Short mmCIF file of C-alpha atoms in Angstrom, two decimals:
data_model
loop_
_atom_site.label_atom_id
_atom_site.label_comp_id
_atom_site.label_asym_id
_atom_site.label_seq_id
_atom_site.Cartn_x
_atom_site.Cartn_y
_atom_site.Cartn_z
CA UNK H 3 111.13 51.46 104.22
CA UNK H 4 107.62 49.98 104.53
CA UNK H 5 107.26 51.39 108.05
CA UNK H 6 108.36 54.81 106.86
CA UNK H 7 105.89 54.65 103.95
CA UNK H 8 102.99 53.72 106.18
CA UNK H 9 103.90 56.43 108.67
CA UNK H 10 103.93 59.17 106.02
CA UNK H 11 100.94 61.51 106.19
CA UNK H 12 98.20 61.03 103.63
CA UNK H 13 97.19 63.70 101.14
CA UNK H 14 93.60 64.27 100.12
CA UNK H 15 92.13 65.80 96.98
CA UNK H 16 88.72 66.19 95.41
CA UNK H 17 88.20 67.08 91.77
CA UNK H 18 85.12 67.93 89.76
CA UNK H 19 85.38 66.15 86.42
CA UNK H 20 83.24 66.61 83.34
CA UNK H 21 82.56 63.25 81.71
CA UNK H 22 80.22 61.98 78.99
CA UNK H 23 77.28 59.91 80.24
CA UNK H 24 75.49 56.99 78.70
CA UNK H 25 72.04 57.98 79.95
CA UNK H 26 70.27 59.96 77.19
CA UNK H 27 67.93 61.48 79.78
CA UNK H 28 70.80 63.29 81.43
CA UNK H 29 70.65 67.06 81.39
CA UNK H 30 72.46 68.39 79.49
CA UNK H 31 72.43 65.53 77.03
CA UNK H 32 75.74 63.75 76.45
CA UNK H 33 77.50 65.37 79.41
CA UNK H 34 77.71 64.84 83.14
CA UNK H 35 79.71 65.66 86.24
CA UNK H 36 81.33 63.42 88.83
CA UNK H 37 83.27 64.22 91.99
CA UNK H 38 86.42 62.18 92.60
CA UNK H 39 87.79 62.18 96.14
CA UNK H 40 91.25 60.62 96.42
CA UNK H 41 93.55 59.71 99.29
CA UNK H 42 97.23 59.55 98.33
CA UNK H 43 99.85 57.54 100.22
CA UNK H 44 103.51 56.91 99.34
CA UNK H 45 102.81 53.52 97.70
CA UNK H 46 99.04 53.32 97.18
CA UNK H 47 95.85 55.36 96.87
CA UNK H 48 92.08 55.07 97.19
CA UNK H 49 89.21 56.64 95.24
CA UNK H 50 85.60 57.54 96.03
CA UNK H 51 83.44 58.74 93.14
CA UNK H 52 79.87 60.02 93.10
CA UNK H 53 77.57 61.47 90.50
CA UNK H 54 75.07 62.65 93.10
CA UNK H 55 72.88 59.55 92.87
CA UNK H 56 75.30 56.68 93.43
CA UNK H 57 78.77 56.18 94.88
CA UNK H 58 81.65 53.90 93.90
CA UNK H 59 84.98 53.20 95.57
CA UNK H 60 88.35 51.70 94.63
CA UNK H 61 91.26 50.80 96.88
CA UNK H 62 94.52 50.39 94.96
CA UNK H 63 96.83 48.29 97.12
CA UNK H 64 100.63 48.47 97.17
CA UNK H 65 100.83 45.33 95.02
CA UNK H 66 98.41 46.61 92.38
CA UNK H 67 100.15 49.98 92.16
CA UNK H 68 103.55 48.32 91.81
CA UNK H 69 102.27 46.06 89.01
CA UNK H 70 100.75 49.00 87.13
CA UNK H 71 103.96 50.97 87.49
CA UNK H 72 106.02 48.07 86.15
CA UNK H 73 103.69 47.74 83.16
CA UNK H 74 104.36 51.37 82.28
CA UNK H 75 108.09 51.16 83.07
CA UNK H 76 107.79 53.72 85.82
CA UNK H 77 108.80 53.92 89.48
CA UNK H 78 105.91 53.76 91.92
CA UNK H 79 106.45 57.37 93.00
CA UNK H 80 106.28 58.64 89.39
CA UNK H 81 103.17 56.57 88.68
CA UNK H 82 101.38 57.99 91.74
CA UNK H 83 102.48 61.55 90.94
CA UNK H 84 101.10 61.31 87.41
CA UNK H 85 97.83 59.80 88.62
CA UNK H 86 97.47 62.54 91.24
CA UNK H 87 98.10 65.19 88.62
CA UNK H 88 95.12 64.03 86.54
CA UNK H 89 92.74 63.09 89.37
CA UNK H 90 93.36 66.00 91.75
CA UNK H 91 92.57 68.60 89.06
CA UNK H 92 90.88 68.25 85.70
CA UNK H 93 93.47 68.70 82.99
CA UNK H 94 92.17 70.47 79.86
CA UNK H 95 94.23 68.29 77.51
CA UNK H 96 92.82 65.05 78.96
CA UNK H 97 89.62 63.19 78.10
CA UNK H 98 87.81 61.71 81.10
CA UNK H 99 85.16 59.00 81.04
CA UNK H 100 83.07 57.19 83.64
CA UNK H 101 81.37 54.17 82.06
CA UNK H 102 79.48 51.13 83.20
CA UNK H 103 81.72 48.08 83.68
CA UNK H 104 78.96 45.55 84.40
CA UNK H 105 77.51 44.18 87.65
CA UNK H 106 77.10 47.68 88.98
CA UNK H 107 80.78 48.48 88.62
CA UNK H 108 82.14 51.59 86.91
CA UNK H 109 85.37 52.31 85.11
CA UNK H 110 87.07 55.65 85.49
CA UNK H 111 89.58 56.49 82.73
CA UNK H 112 91.61 59.47 81.61
CA UNK H 113 94.02 60.12 78.74
CA UNK H 114 97.45 61.75 78.63
CA UNK H 115 100.35 62.09 76.22
CA UNK H 116 103.72 60.47 76.71
CA UNK H 117 106.54 61.01 74.22
CA UNK H 118 104.05 62.16 71.60
CA UNK H 119 101.74 59.15 72.09
CA UNK H 120 98.25 59.42 73.57
CA UNK H 121 97.74 56.86 76.33
CA UNK H 122 94.85 55.94 78.62
CA UNK H 123 94.78 54.80 82.25
CA UNK H 124 91.79 53.00 83.75
CA UNK H 125 90.71 52.00 87.20
CA UNK H 126 87.71 49.85 88.04
CA UNK H 127 85.45 50.95 90.91
CA UNK H 128 82.94 48.91 92.86
CA UNK H 129 79.65 50.11 94.31
CA UNK H 130 80.13 51.64 97.76
CA UNK H 131 78.88 49.42 100.62
CA UNK H 132 77.36 52.56 102.14
CA UNK H 133 76.37 54.97 99.41
CA UNK H 134 74.95 57.67 101.67
CA UNK H 135 78.04 57.69 103.89
CA UNK H 136 80.37 57.91 100.90
CA UNK H 137 78.40 60.80 99.41
CA UNK H 138 78.32 62.49 102.82
CA UNK H 139 82.09 62.16 103.21
CA UNK H 140 82.66 63.69 99.78
CA UNK H 141 80.32 66.58 100.56
CA UNK H 142 81.90 67.14 103.97
CA UNK H 143 85.34 67.26 102.38
CA UNK H 144 84.11 69.79 99.82
CA UNK H 145 82.46 71.92 102.52
CA UNK H 146 85.60 71.88 104.67
CA UNK H 147 87.72 72.78 101.67
CA UNK H 148 85.32 75.60 100.82
CA UNK H 149 85.49 76.90 104.39
CA UNK H 150 89.29 76.80 104.35
CA UNK H 151 89.38 78.60 101.03
CA UNK H 152 86.91 81.22 102.29
CA UNK H 153 88.99 81.82 105.40
CA UNK H 154 92.11 82.08 103.30
CA UNK H 155 90.40 84.55 100.99
CA UNK H 156 89.38 86.63 104.02
CA UNK H 157 92.95 86.58 105.37
CA UNK H 158 94.37 87.48 101.99
CA UNK H 159 91.84 90.29 101.62
CA UNK H 160 92.65 91.67 105.05
CA UNK H 161 96.35 91.43 104.33
CA UNK H 162 95.83 93.19 101.00
CA UNK H 163 93.82 95.97 102.66
CA UNK H 164 96.54 96.38 105.30
CA UNK H 165 99.23 96.54 102.65
CA UNK H 166 97.14 99.04 100.71
CA UNK H 167 96.80 101.28 103.77
CA UNK H 168 100.53 101.07 104.42
CA UNK H 169 101.23 101.88 100.79
CA UNK H 170 98.97 104.94 101.01
CA UNK H 171 100.73 106.07 104.19
CA UNK H 172 104.10 105.62 102.52
CA UNK H 173 102.87 107.61 99.53
CA UNK H 174 101.66 110.44 101.74
CA UNK H 175 104.92 110.42 103.65
CA UNK H 176 106.88 110.48 100.42
CA UNK H 177 104.86 113.45 99.18
CA UNK H 178 105.45 115.27 102.47
CA UNK H 179 109.19 114.61 102.22
CA UNK H 180 109.21 115.92 98.67
CA UNK H 181 107.40 119.09 99.73
CA UNK H 182 109.77 119.65 102.65
CA UNK H 183 112.73 119.08 100.38
CA UNK H 184 111.41 121.61 97.87
CA UNK H 185 110.81 124.17 100.64
CA UNK H 186 114.28 123.60 102.08
CA UNK H 187 115.90 124.00 98.68
CA UNK H 188 113.91 127.18 98.02
CA UNK H 189 114.91 128.69 101.38
CA UNK H 190 118.56 127.75 100.89
CA UNK H 191 118.57 129.20 97.38
CA UNK H 192 116.99 132.42 98.63
CA UNK H 193 119.67 132.81 101.32
CA UNK H 194 122.40 132.07 98.81
CA UNK H 195 121.02 134.68 96.42
CA UNK H 196 120.90 137.26 99.21
CA UNK H 197 124.52 136.57 100.19
CA UNK H 198 125.60 136.63 96.56
CA UNK H 199 123.85 139.98 95.96
CA UNK H 200 125.49 141.49 99.05
CA UNK H 201 128.90 140.34 97.82
CA UNK H 202 128.21 141.84 94.41
CA UNK H 203 127.17 145.13 96.02
CA UNK H 204 130.38 145.18 98.07
CA UNK H 205 132.45 144.53 94.96
CA UNK H 206 130.67 147.38 93.16
CA UNK H 207 131.45 149.74 96.06
CA UNK H 208 135.11 148.79 95.99
CA UNK H 209 135.24 149.23 92.23
CA UNK H 210 133.63 152.67 92.47
CA UNK H 211 136.14 153.67 95.17
CA UNK H 212 139.02 152.60 92.97
CA UNK H 213 137.60 154.63 90.09
CA UNK H 214 137.27 157.70 92.36
CA UNK H 215 140.85 157.40 93.56
CA UNK H 216 142.15 157.02 90.03
CA UNK H 217 140.13 160.05 88.84
CA UNK H 218 141.52 162.13 91.77
CA UNK H 219 145.08 161.34 90.64
CA UNK H 220 145.89 159.07 93.56
CA UNK H 221 147.30 155.64 93.32
CA UNK H 222 145.07 153.19 95.23
CA UNK H 223 148.15 151.27 96.33
CA UNK H 224 149.82 154.42 97.77
CA UNK H 225 146.62 155.25 99.60
CA UNK H 226 146.64 151.87 101.23
CA UNK H 227 150.36 152.21 102.14
CA UNK H 228 149.74 155.63 103.73
CA UNK H 229 146.99 154.20 105.86
CA UNK H 230 149.28 151.34 106.95
CA UNK H 231 152.16 153.80 107.81
CA UNK H 232 149.88 156.01 109.87
CA UNK H 233 148.75 152.96 111.73
CA UNK H 234 152.37 151.91 112.42
CA UNK H 235 153.32 155.42 113.77
CA UNK H 236 150.36 155.37 116.09
CA UNK H 237 151.36 152.00 117.47
CA UNK H 238 155.01 153.18 117.91
CA UNK H 239 153.98 156.26 119.87
CA UNK H 240 151.79 154.24 122.16
CA UNK H 241 154.66 151.78 122.75
CA UNK H 242 157.12 154.61 123.78
CA UNK H 243 154.58 156.10 126.16
CA UNK H 244 154.09 152.76 127.87
CA UNK H 245 157.89 152.33 128.20
CA UNK H 246 158.38 155.75 129.80
CA UNK H 247 155.58 155.10 132.25
CA UNK H 248 157.20 151.83 133.29
CA UNK H 249 160.58 153.57 133.90
CA UNK H 250 159.02 156.25 136.15
CA UNK H 251 157.25 153.64 138.20
CA UNK H 252 160.46 151.71 139.12
CA UNK H 253 161.33 151.86 142.91
CA UNK H 254 164.68 153.06 144.32
CA UNK H 255 167.45 150.51 144.69
CA UNK H 256 168.18 151.51 148.35
CA UNK H 257 164.62 151.69 149.45
CA UNK H 258 162.48 148.84 150.69
CA UNK H 259 158.74 148.99 150.97
CA UNK H 260 157.82 152.69 151.52
CA UNK H 261 160.79 154.90 150.37
CA UNK H 262 161.22 158.48 151.74
CA UNK H 263 163.40 160.52 149.43
CA UNK H 264 165.31 163.61 150.47
CA UNK H 265 164.24 167.10 149.38
CA UNK H 266 167.31 167.39 147.15
CA UNK H 267 166.46 164.27 145.24
CA UNK H 268 162.83 165.28 144.90
CA UNK H 269 163.78 168.66 143.56
CA UNK H 270 166.24 167.20 141.08
CA UNK H 271 163.68 164.71 139.95
CA UNK H 272 161.14 167.48 139.46
CA UNK H 273 163.64 169.57 137.51
CA UNK H 274 164.45 166.57 135.30
CA UNK H 275 160.84 165.99 134.58
CA UNK H 276 160.34 169.66 133.83
CA UNK H 277 163.20 169.69 131.36
CA UNK H 278 161.72 166.62 129.73
CA UNK H 279 158.37 168.30 129.33
CA UNK H 280 160.01 171.42 127.86
CA UNK H 281 161.91 169.33 125.35
CA UNK H 282 158.67 167.64 124.33
CA UNK H 283 157.06 171.07 123.88
CA UNK H 284 159.91 172.19 121.70
#
C-alpha cells in the first residue's frame, strides 16, 4: 500500500487567497493577497506561500497528516480532499488568515462548517531556505498554468468557430431543402389540379351526351347495346370470311406437291364458285 501511494502521481494547485494583514502600511489597508502553491499526494502534501516579498514552506509528512485526520475523526483521504478543496480554490464561505507565528514563522488558517459548526484548520509554515527560488517556482507555475489556459481558450474558440460554421452550413442546407420541398409540393399540386380538371371536363362531356340522348328520346343504355351488337356482327362476318378462305386454300387429297387438275374438275370448281357468288348477290 505504501509503495502504491508513493508511486501515485502528484497533483499541483495554486490559489490566490485574500487575507487580512497585520501591517497597517499595506495597501489597501487591512487586506492583502498571498499565493498558495500546493503539491498533493495520496497520504501527504506540501505548501509554498508567498506574499511577493517573502516565502514560507510547510511539508506535512504522512505521520502528521494521519495524526490530524485522527483528531478530526476522518480518514486520511477525506482529510486531504477537504484541505485541497479550501487551498486549491478560495471558497467564498471561508475566512482565510496568514499571521505571524513568531521567529519568522507564519500560520495559514481557514474556516469551514461541519454539521452546522464553524471549525478552523491551521498549518504552521517556516521561512523558505531559498526565498527567491520559492517565489520563482510559484511564478513559473502560474505562468505555465496561464499558458495552458490560454492555449485551451484558443482551442475552445477555434472549436466554437468551427461548430458555428457547421451550424450555419446546416441552416443553409435546411433552408434549401425546405425551398425544394415547397417547390416540389407546388409542382405536384399543379399537376394534380390539371388532371382533376381534365377528369371533370370529361365527366361534363359525358353528362351532356346523356342529356342529349335523353332529349332525343333514346335510351342511353340501348344506344350502347346497339353499338356493341354492331361490333359483334362485324367480328362474325370477318370470322366467316377467314374460314371460307382457309377452305379454298386446302390441297387435294390425291395430289402431292404441285397438283394438276383435269379440265372437268376445274370447270366444275369454277361453276361452283360462280353459283356461290350468285347466291351472295341474291
